[in-house]
Amino acid sequence: MSFFALGVNHQTASVELREKIAFNPEKLSILLAEQSQHPVLNDMVVVSTCNRTEVYAMSDNVDMVLNWLAQTNGIDPKQLQNHVYRYENAQAVTHLMRVASGLDSLMLGEPQILGQVKTALSLAKESKTVSQNLNRIFEYAFYAAKRVRSETAVGSHAVSMGYAVAQLALQVFSRPEQLTVMVVAAGEMNSLVAKHLVEMGVGKIIICNRTRARAENLAQEIAHRADVEIIDFDQLAANLHRADVISSCTGSLHQVIHYPDVKAALKKRRYQQMLLVDLAVPRDIDPKVEKLDGVYLYGVDDLQSVIDENLAQRRQAAVEAEVMVNQLATELITQQKVSEAGSTIHAYRDYGESLRQEELATAMQRIAKGENAETVLAEFSHRLTQKLLHPTSIILREAAKAEDPSYFEMLQNSLQDVVQHRRKVKH
């Protein structure tokens, strides 16, 4: 039984193809529950995100895994052939660890993927498609991801605009729970800003948007983590003084935050510092506000230079992380081999014990019938020795016939060591 990782991601398949084989949790739960009754392919976890769909499975037939992935989504397996990557055993373990650590993500080092992989494992467990061995591989991958994030800098530098704004706010203001943040426009960019800030513990978010419906949608997404207030767009200037941090990204052709309004807001705040972030092009904020004492103004170019530098640092840290992942994958594979060897040794000992009992029963019957005990015991020991050593002799002969001599040499050296040890003990 091999461990396979098979799937597509943003590097191997177009978004159109990824959409075709993506799973939502409800559909996947039903499919896995059905698969748990399959006589062969019943030990599997499916990770499905916007950038990847992957099947991790214990199986002897990787083509069966590919066919399942295609057929459950109603497409021909041939459509996937040129886009699917396949990894087996050690390579599959390494791949899973890289995925969980964010090393294989579109955004290098992004932390969300670890939670997504954990959710995938939980769903598979609920559907009863996770064996003890498969679960152990995933748990070790989570351990690897934790090590990567805690011992390298691969995830410690902001590489998205939204996250960069959030980190910048925490650099300027040390206590997030006391901050009031205003997002001007509730589009995708500011939604990310708000969500990142809420995750970092910001106390209050003010949403200023032209349409109330979009503002309410964002409010619903973050209200469980922070105090949220919605204001009308025409109330923007009158509420500037309430915000410690303002992130603006309206898409307007004209500036929406003006110098006199910021100056007035600063006075109302008794000149407590303000951080203004302009994510819009054309710009939303009058650049002259930067001249005001206590006002920090950052634009897209400022943030992009920070992101570029941080991404370079992440790439450098990723080299260290890759080494760590490879080492941990090797550790896990070694542990599995030792465990498998233990099982084999146990089975072989049971085999030897069964032979001993058979021969002993035969010997006892012969002695009970009056045969010479010394003769019976001599034959008993000879027959038992022959039966125990016969499989080893066959293995050694077959190894000698193999094209690769290393296996035979290893067996030969091991047996010679046993013989030498026996001779030393006798002397």
Short mmCIF file of C-alpha atoms in Angstrom, two decimals:
data_model
loop_
_atom_site.label_atom_id
_atom_site.label_comp_id
_atom_site.label_asym_id
_atom_site.label_seq_id
_atom_site.Cartn_x
_atom_site.Cartn_y
_atom_site.Cartn_z
CA MET A 1 0.00 0.00 0.00
CA SER A 2 1.45 3.35 -1.09
CA PHE A 3 0.71 6.91 -0.05
CA PHE A 4 -0.23 9.06 -3.05
CA ALA A 5 -0.76 12.77 -3.54
CA LEU A 6 -2.54 13.60 -6.77
CA GLY A 7 -4.08 16.85 -7.93
CA VAL A 8 -3.94 20.15 -9.76
CA ASN A 9 -3.08 23.64 -8.58
CA HIS A 10 -2.58 27.19 -9.84
CA GLN A 11 0.71 26.17 -11.44
CA THR A 12 -0.60 23.24 -13.48
CA ALA A 13 -4.19 24.07 -14.40
CA SER A 14 -6.26 27.04 -15.52
CA VAL A 15 -8.93 28.47 -13.27
CA GLU A 16 -11.54 27.02 -15.66
CA LEU A 17 -10.24 23.49 -15.09
CA ARG A 18 -9.81 24.03 -11.35
CA GLU A 19 -13.44 25.13 -11.17
CA LYS A 20 -14.56 21.88 -12.80
CA ILE A 21 -12.93 19.66 -10.17
CA ALA A 22 -13.47 21.82 -7.11
CA PHE A 23 -15.55 20.42 -4.24
CA ASN A 24 -17.76 22.27 -1.83
CA PRO A 25 -17.89 20.78 1.69
CA GLU A 26 -21.46 19.49 1.34
CA LYS A 27 -20.77 17.64 -1.91
CA LEU A 28 -17.46 16.31 -0.65
CA SER A 29 -18.97 15.04 2.58
CA ILE A 30 -21.50 12.96 0.66
CA LEU A 31 -18.91 11.61 -1.78
CA LEU A 32 -16.48 10.61 0.96
CA ALA A 33 -19.22 8.93 2.97
CA GLU A 34 -20.00 6.83 -0.11
CA GLN A 35 -16.31 6.16 -0.68
CA SER A 36 -15.88 4.85 2.86
CA GLN A 37 -17.79 1.74 1.72
CA HIS A 38 -15.59 1.18 -1.33
CA PRO A 39 -13.71 -2.14 -1.13
CA VAL A 40 -10.39 -0.64 -2.31
CA LEU A 41 -10.28 3.16 -2.42
CA ASN A 42 -11.58 4.07 1.03
CA ASP A 43 -8.63 5.75 2.75
CA MET A 44 -8.40 9.32 1.48
CA VAL A 45 -8.46 13.05 2.21
CA VAL A 46 -9.44 15.71 -0.33
CA VAL A 47 -8.09 19.26 -0.10
CA SER A 48 -10.08 21.66 -2.27
CA THR A 49 -9.40 25.42 -2.29
CA CYS A 50 -9.59 28.15 -4.91
CA ASN A 51 -6.02 27.37 -5.97
CA ARG A 52 -5.85 23.58 -5.69
CA THR A 53 -7.77 20.32 -5.58
CA GLU A 54 -5.75 17.39 -4.28
CA VAL A 55 -6.46 13.84 -3.22
CA TYR A 56 -4.22 12.21 -0.63
CA ALA A 57 -4.84 8.49 -0.50
CA MET A 58 -3.48 5.17 0.68
CA SER A 59 -3.84 2.98 -2.39
CA ASP A 60 -2.17 0.45 -4.65
CA ASN A 61 -3.64 2.04 -7.77
CA VAL A 62 -3.04 5.73 -8.46
CA ASP A 63 -5.08 5.55 -11.68
CA MET A 64 -8.10 4.65 -9.59
CA VAL A 65 -7.57 7.84 -7.61
CA LEU A 66 -7.35 9.89 -10.83
CA ASN A 67 -10.49 8.27 -12.22
CA TRP A 68 -12.37 9.00 -9.01
CA LEU A 69 -11.35 12.67 -9.10
CA ALA A 70 -12.46 13.02 -12.71
CA GLN A 71 -15.64 10.98 -12.62
CA THR A 72 -17.03 12.54 -9.44
CA ASN A 73 -16.84 15.87 -11.25
CA GLY A 74 -18.29 14.56 -14.49
CA ILE A 75 -15.23 14.95 -16.70
CA ASP A 76 -13.06 12.59 -18.71
CA PRO A 77 -9.85 11.53 -16.90
CA LYS A 78 -7.96 12.33 -20.12
CA GLN A 79 -8.76 16.01 -19.56
CA LEU A 80 -6.72 15.88 -16.37
CA GLN A 81 -3.77 13.82 -17.60
CA ASN A 82 -1.63 16.75 -18.71
CA HIS A 83 -2.42 18.88 -15.67
CA VAL A 84 -2.24 16.43 -12.78
CA TYR A 85 0.85 15.95 -10.66
CA ARG A 86 1.41 12.68 -8.83
CA TYR A 87 3.66 11.98 -5.90
CA GLU A 88 4.22 8.68 -4.13
CA ASN A 89 5.38 7.84 -0.60
CA ALA A 90 8.34 10.06 0.39
CA GLN A 91 7.62 12.62 -2.34
CA ALA A 92 3.93 12.66 -1.40
CA VAL A 93 4.79 13.27 2.26
CA THR A 94 7.13 16.10 1.30
CA HIS A 95 4.46 17.64 -0.94
CA LEU A 96 1.83 17.54 1.81
CA MET A 97 4.25 19.18 4.24
CA ARG A 98 5.06 21.90 1.68
CA VAL A 99 1.36 22.54 1.10
CA ALA A 100 0.53 22.73 4.81
CA SER A 101 3.49 25.06 5.40
CA GLY A 102 2.45 27.48 2.65
CA LEU A 103 5.55 26.73 0.57
CA ASP A 104 3.44 25.61 -2.40
CA SER A 105 0.93 28.46 -2.21
CA LEU A 106 0.32 31.18 -4.78
CA MET A 107 1.19 33.63 -2.01
CA LEU A 108 4.34 32.14 -0.52
CA GLY A 109 3.97 31.44 3.19
CA GLU A 110 0.27 32.31 3.44
CA PRO A 111 -1.17 30.88 6.67
CA GLN A 112 -4.74 30.09 5.57
CA ILE A 113 -3.80 26.87 3.79
CA LEU A 114 -2.90 25.10 7.04
CA GLY A 115 -6.42 25.67 8.36
CA GLN A 116 -7.87 24.48 5.06
CA VAL A 117 -5.86 21.24 5.18
CA LYS A 118 -6.92 20.67 8.79
CA THR A 119 -10.55 21.20 7.79
CA ALA A 120 -10.12 18.70 4.94
CA LEU A 121 -8.79 16.09 7.36
CA SER A 122 -11.65 16.71 9.80
CA LEU A 123 -14.22 16.28 7.03
CA ALA A 124 -12.61 13.03 5.91
CA LYS A 125 -12.57 11.76 9.50
CA GLU A 126 -16.26 12.53 9.85
CA SER A 127 -16.84 10.55 6.65
CA LYS A 128 -14.71 7.67 8.01
CA THR A 129 -12.17 7.66 5.17
CA VAL A 130 -9.05 8.16 7.30
CA SER A 131 -6.98 5.25 8.56
CA GLN A 132 -4.62 5.49 11.49
CA ASN A 133 -1.65 5.56 9.13
CA LEU A 134 -3.09 8.33 6.92
CA ASN A 135 -4.02 10.37 9.98
CA ARG A 136 -0.49 10.03 11.31
CA ILE A 137 0.95 11.40 8.05
CA PHE A 138 -1.33 14.44 8.22
CA GLU A 139 -0.62 15.09 11.89
CA TYR A 140 3.09 14.99 11.15
CA ALA A 141 2.53 17.44 8.28
CA PHE A 142 0.82 19.80 10.73
CA TYR A 143 3.78 19.42 13.06
CA ALA A 144 6.09 20.28 10.16
CA ALA A 145 4.02 23.35 9.27
CA LYS A 146 4.14 24.54 12.87
CA ARG A 147 7.91 24.12 12.92
CA VAL A 148 8.28 26.01 9.65
CA ARG A 149 6.19 28.94 10.86
CA SER A 150 7.81 29.13 14.30
CA GLU A 151 11.43 28.49 13.31
CA THR A 152 11.68 30.31 9.98
CA ALA A 153 10.56 33.73 8.75
CA VAL A 154 8.61 32.37 5.79
CA GLY A 155 5.32 33.74 7.09
CA SER A 156 6.44 36.72 9.12
CA HIS A 157 6.48 39.46 6.48
CA ALA A 158 3.42 41.06 4.89
CA VAL A 159 3.11 40.24 1.19
CA SER A 160 -0.43 41.46 0.45
CA MET A 161 -1.78 45.00 0.50
CA GLY A 162 -4.44 44.16 3.06
CA TYR A 163 -2.05 42.48 5.42
CA ALA A 164 0.58 45.19 4.90
CA VAL A 165 -1.91 47.87 5.97
CA ALA A 166 -2.84 45.88 9.06
CA GLN A 167 0.78 45.37 10.06
CA LEU A 168 1.56 49.01 9.43
CA ALA A 169 -1.26 50.03 11.77
CA LEU A 170 0.17 47.86 14.52
CA GLN A 171 3.61 49.36 14.01
CA VAL A 172 2.28 52.89 14.44
CA PHE A 173 -0.15 52.03 17.25
CA SER A 174 0.95 49.45 19.79
CA ARG A 175 -2.43 48.55 21.33
CA PRO A 176 -4.88 47.32 18.67
CA GLU A 177 -7.78 46.85 21.09
CA GLN A 178 -7.87 50.61 21.63
CA LEU A 179 -7.85 51.49 17.93
CA THR A 180 -10.70 52.79 15.82
CA VAL A 181 -10.22 52.08 12.12
CA MET A 182 -12.23 53.59 9.30
CA VAL A 183 -12.40 51.90 5.91
CA VAL A 184 -13.56 54.23 3.17
CA ALA A 185 -15.22 51.96 0.57
CA ALA A 186 -16.10 48.36 1.35
CA GLY A 187 -14.61 46.75 -1.73
CA GLU A 188 -12.36 43.72 -1.87
CA MET A 189 -9.18 45.51 -0.80
CA ASN A 190 -10.64 47.26 2.23
CA SER A 191 -12.57 44.13 3.16
CA LEU A 192 -9.23 42.35 3.47
CA VAL A 193 -7.83 45.26 5.46
CA ALA A 194 -10.76 45.14 7.87
CA LYS A 195 -10.60 41.36 8.26
CA HIS A 196 -6.86 41.37 8.94
CA LEU A 197 -7.21 44.17 11.50
CA VAL A 198 -10.06 42.40 13.24
CA GLU A 199 -7.96 39.22 13.43
CA MET A 200 -5.22 41.28 15.05
CA GLY A 201 -7.59 42.48 17.75
CA VAL A 202 -8.67 45.97 16.62
CA GLY A 203 -11.49 47.22 18.81
CA LYS A 204 -13.72 49.19 16.41
CA ILE A 205 -14.26 49.36 12.66
CA ILE A 206 -16.17 52.20 10.99
CA ILE A 207 -17.34 51.38 7.46
CA CYS A 208 -18.00 54.30 5.14
CA ASN A 209 -19.45 53.30 1.79
CA ARG A 210 -21.64 54.82 -0.91
CA THR A 211 -24.03 51.84 -0.92
CA ARG A 212 -25.23 50.60 2.43
CA ALA A 213 -25.83 47.02 1.28
CA ARG A 214 -22.15 46.35 0.61
CA ALA A 215 -21.19 47.96 3.92
CA GLU A 216 -23.67 45.72 5.71
CA ASN A 217 -22.22 42.63 4.03
CA LEU A 218 -18.76 43.47 5.31
CA ALA A 219 -20.15 44.34 8.74
CA GLN A 220 -21.76 40.91 9.02
CA GLU A 221 -18.45 39.22 8.24
CA ILE A 222 -16.51 40.97 11.00
CA ALA A 223 -19.11 41.92 13.62
CA HIS A 224 -18.41 38.80 15.69
CA ARG A 225 -14.86 39.98 16.33
CA ALA A 226 -15.14 43.76 16.71
CA ASP A 227 -17.51 46.65 17.30
CA VAL A 228 -18.72 47.74 13.84
CA GLU A 229 -20.44 50.95 12.77
CA ILE A 230 -21.67 52.00 9.33
CA ILE A 231 -21.80 55.64 8.26
CA ASP A 232 -23.06 57.25 5.07
CA PHE A 233 -20.52 58.52 2.58
CA ASP A 234 -21.63 62.12 3.02
CA GLN A 235 -20.69 61.82 6.70
CA LEU A 236 -17.06 60.98 5.92
CA ALA A 237 -15.49 64.37 6.64
CA ALA A 238 -17.46 64.83 9.85
CA ASN A 239 -16.22 61.50 11.23
CA LEU A 240 -12.55 61.59 10.27
CA HIS A 241 -11.52 62.68 13.76
CA ARG A 242 -12.93 59.49 15.26
CA ALA A 243 -10.48 57.24 13.41
CA ASP A 244 -6.90 56.47 14.38
CA VAL A 245 -6.39 54.62 11.10
CA ILE A 246 -8.11 55.40 7.80
CA SER A 247 -7.81 53.11 4.79
CA SER A 248 -9.34 54.49 1.60
CA CYS A 249 -9.87 52.69 -1.70
CA THR A 250 -12.92 54.13 -3.47
CA GLY A 251 -12.13 54.04 -7.18
CA SER A 252 -13.31 57.64 -7.41
CA LEU A 253 -11.88 59.90 -10.10
CA HIS A 254 -11.49 62.67 -7.53
CA GLN A 255 -10.02 62.94 -4.05
CA VAL A 256 -12.48 62.16 -1.27
CA ILE A 257 -10.37 63.06 1.79
CA HIS A 258 -9.20 66.67 1.66
CA TYR A 259 -6.48 68.60 3.44
CA PRO A 260 -8.81 71.01 5.35
CA ASP A 261 -10.92 68.10 6.61
CA VAL A 262 -7.91 66.18 7.90
CA LYS A 263 -6.52 69.34 9.48
CA ALA A 264 -9.84 69.91 11.26
CA ALA A 265 -10.00 66.27 12.34
CA LEU A 266 -6.50 66.46 13.76
CA LYS A 267 -7.46 69.50 15.82
CA LYS A 268 -10.55 67.71 17.19
CA ARG A 269 -8.30 64.81 18.17
CA ARG A 270 -6.05 67.22 20.06
CA TYR A 271 -3.33 66.33 17.59
CA GLN A 272 -3.18 62.67 18.44
CA GLN A 273 -1.45 60.91 15.55
CA MET A 274 -3.36 59.48 12.59
CA LEU A 275 -2.39 56.88 10.02
CA LEU A 276 -3.89 57.41 6.56
CA VAL A 277 -3.47 54.74 3.90
CA ASP A 278 -4.42 55.53 0.31
CA LEU A 279 -4.90 52.32 -1.69
CA ALA A 280 -6.69 54.01 -4.57
CA VAL A 281 -5.46 54.90 -8.04
CA PRO A 282 -6.24 57.74 -8.73
CA ARG A 283 -5.51 58.76 -5.16
CA ASP A 284 -8.32 59.30 -2.66
CA ILE A 285 -6.37 61.41 -0.18
CA ASP A 286 -4.87 64.82 -0.77
CA PRO A 287 -1.09 64.20 -0.61
CA LYS A 288 -0.60 67.54 1.17
CA VAL A 289 -1.96 66.00 4.40
CA GLU A 290 1.45 64.40 4.85
CA LYS A 291 2.75 67.85 5.83
CA LEU A 292 0.52 67.92 8.90
CA ASP A 293 2.29 67.08 12.15
CA GLY A 294 1.02 63.80 13.54
CA VAL A 295 -0.26 62.47 10.20
CA TYR A 296 1.38 59.45 8.55
CA LEU A 297 0.36 59.00 4.92
CA TYR A 298 1.16 55.85 2.94
CA GLY A 299 0.26 55.20 -0.68
CA VAL A 300 0.23 52.17 -2.96
CA ASP A 301 3.84 52.66 -4.04
CA ASP A 302 5.02 52.92 -0.44
CA LEU A 303 3.30 49.68 0.47
CA GLN A 304 4.40 47.89 -2.70
CA SER A 305 8.05 48.56 -1.96
CA VAL A 306 7.56 47.11 1.52
CA ILE A 307 5.77 44.08 0.05
CA ASP A 308 8.51 43.49 -2.53
CA GLU A 309 11.16 43.59 0.17
CA ASN A 310 9.14 41.30 2.40
CA LEU A 311 8.53 38.83 -0.42
CA ALA A 312 12.27 38.67 -1.05
CA GLN A 313 12.77 37.93 2.65
CA ARG A 314 10.12 35.21 2.51
CA ARG A 315 11.81 33.60 -0.48
CA GLN A 316 15.09 33.59 1.38
CA ALA A 317 13.41 32.07 4.44
CA ALA A 318 11.71 29.51 2.19
CA VAL A 319 15.09 27.98 1.36
CA GLU A 320 15.59 27.19 5.04
CA ALA A 321 12.01 25.97 5.30
CA GLU A 322 12.45 23.59 2.35
CA VAL A 323 15.46 22.00 4.05
CA MET A 324 13.45 21.58 7.25
CA VAL A 325 10.51 20.01 5.40
CA ASN A 326 12.77 17.54 3.60
CA GLN A 327 14.38 16.53 6.89
CA LEU A 328 11.02 16.06 8.61
CA ALA A 329 9.66 14.07 5.67
CA THR A 330 12.69 11.79 5.85
CA GLU A 331 12.14 11.38 9.59
CA LEU A 332 8.53 10.33 9.07
CA ILE A 333 9.36 7.88 6.29
CA THR A 334 12.11 6.37 8.45
CA GLN A 335 9.70 6.01 11.37
CA GLN A 336 7.17 4.32 9.09
CA LYS A 337 9.78 1.90 7.79
CA VAL A 338 10.86 1.04 11.33
CA SER A 339 7.23 0.51 12.27
CA GLU A 340 6.67 -1.70 9.23
CA ALA A 341 9.84 -3.63 10.07
CA GLY A 342 8.52 -4.14 13.58
CA SER A 343 5.29 -5.56 12.20
CA THR A 344 7.23 -7.87 9.89
CA ILE A 345 9.50 -9.01 12.71
CA HIS A 346 6.48 -9.70 14.89
CA ALA A 347 4.82 -11.70 12.11
CA TYR A 348 8.02 -13.67 11.51
CA ARG A 349 8.34 -14.44 15.21
CA ASP A 350 4.75 -15.69 15.20
CA TYR A 351 5.63 -17.83 12.19
CA GLY A 352 8.64 -19.26 14.05
CA GLU A 353 6.55 -19.92 17.13
CA SER A 354 3.91 -21.77 15.10
CA LEU A 355 6.64 -23.96 13.58
CA ARG A 356 8.05 -24.66 17.02
CA GLN A 357 4.68 -25.69 18.38
CA GLU A 358 3.99 -27.95 15.39
CA GLU A 359 7.34 -29.70 15.66
CA LEU A 360 7.11 -29.90 19.44
CA ALA A 361 3.66 -31.50 19.25
CA THR A 362 5.00 -34.06 16.77
CA ALA A 363 8.02 -34.78 18.96
CA MET A 364 5.90 -35.20 22.11
CA GLN A 365 3.61 -37.63 20.32
CA ARG A 366 6.59 -39.72 19.20
CA ILE A 367 8.05 -39.79 22.71
CA ALA A 368 4.63 -40.75 24.11
CA LYS A 369 4.60 -43.71 21.71
CA GLY A 370 7.89 -44.91 23.18
CA GLU A 371 10.45 -43.65 20.67
CA ASN A 372 13.90 -42.79 21.95
CA ALA A 373 13.73 -39.28 23.42
CA GLU A 374 17.28 -38.36 22.44
CA THR A 375 16.67 -39.34 18.82
CA VAL A 376 13.34 -37.50 18.73
CA LEU A 377 14.86 -34.32 20.19
CA ALA A 378 17.75 -34.41 17.72
CA GLU A 379 15.33 -34.73 14.81
CA PHE A 380 13.08 -32.06 16.36
CA SER A 381 15.92 -29.53 16.54
CA HIS A 382 17.13 -30.40 13.02
CA ARG A 383 13.67 -30.09 11.44
CA LEU A 384 12.95 -26.81 13.27
CA THR A 385 16.29 -25.32 12.22
CA GLN A 386 15.73 -26.32 8.59
CA LYS A 387 12.25 -24.82 8.48
CA LEU A 388 13.37 -21.57 10.11
CA LEU A 389 16.41 -21.11 7.86
CA HIS A 390 14.80 -22.21 4.61
CA PRO A 391 13.08 -18.83 3.84
CA THR A 392 16.31 -16.97 4.60
CA SER A 393 18.24 -19.22 2.22
CA ILE A 394 15.73 -18.60 -0.58
CA ILE A 395 15.85 -14.82 -0.02
CA LEU A 396 19.66 -14.88 -0.13
CA ARG A 397 19.73 -16.89 -3.37
CA GLU A 398 17.20 -14.59 -5.05
CA ALA A 399 19.16 -11.53 -3.94
CA ALA A 400 22.30 -13.02 -5.50
CA LYS A 401 20.48 -13.25 -8.85
CA ALA A 402 19.32 -9.63 -8.78
CA GLU A 403 20.92 -7.04 -11.08
CA ASP A 404 21.57 -4.67 -8.19
CA PRO A 405 24.27 -6.30 -6.02
CA SER A 406 23.79 -3.92 -3.08
CA TYR A 407 20.81 -5.81 -1.64
CA PHE A 408 22.70 -9.13 -1.71
CA GLU A 409 25.78 -7.51 -0.19
CA MET A 410 23.70 -6.02 2.60
CA LEU A 411 22.11 -9.40 3.41
CA GLN A 412 25.44 -11.19 3.15
CA ASN A 413 27.18 -8.73 5.46
CA SER A 414 24.34 -8.88 7.97
CA LEU A 415 24.39 -12.68 8.09
CA GLN A 416 28.17 -12.72 8.37
CA ASP A 417 27.92 -10.30 11.31
CA VAL A 418 25.49 -12.69 13.00
CA VAL A 419 27.88 -15.62 12.47
CA GLN A 420 30.87 -13.64 13.71
CA HIS A 421 28.96 -12.53 16.79
CA ARG A 422 28.01 -16.13 17.52
CA ARG A 423 31.64 -17.23 17.27
CA LYS A 424 32.76 -14.46 19.62
CA VAL A 425 30.12 -15.47 22.17
CA LYS A 426 31.25 -19.12 22.06
CA HIS A 427 34.85 -18.13 22.64
#
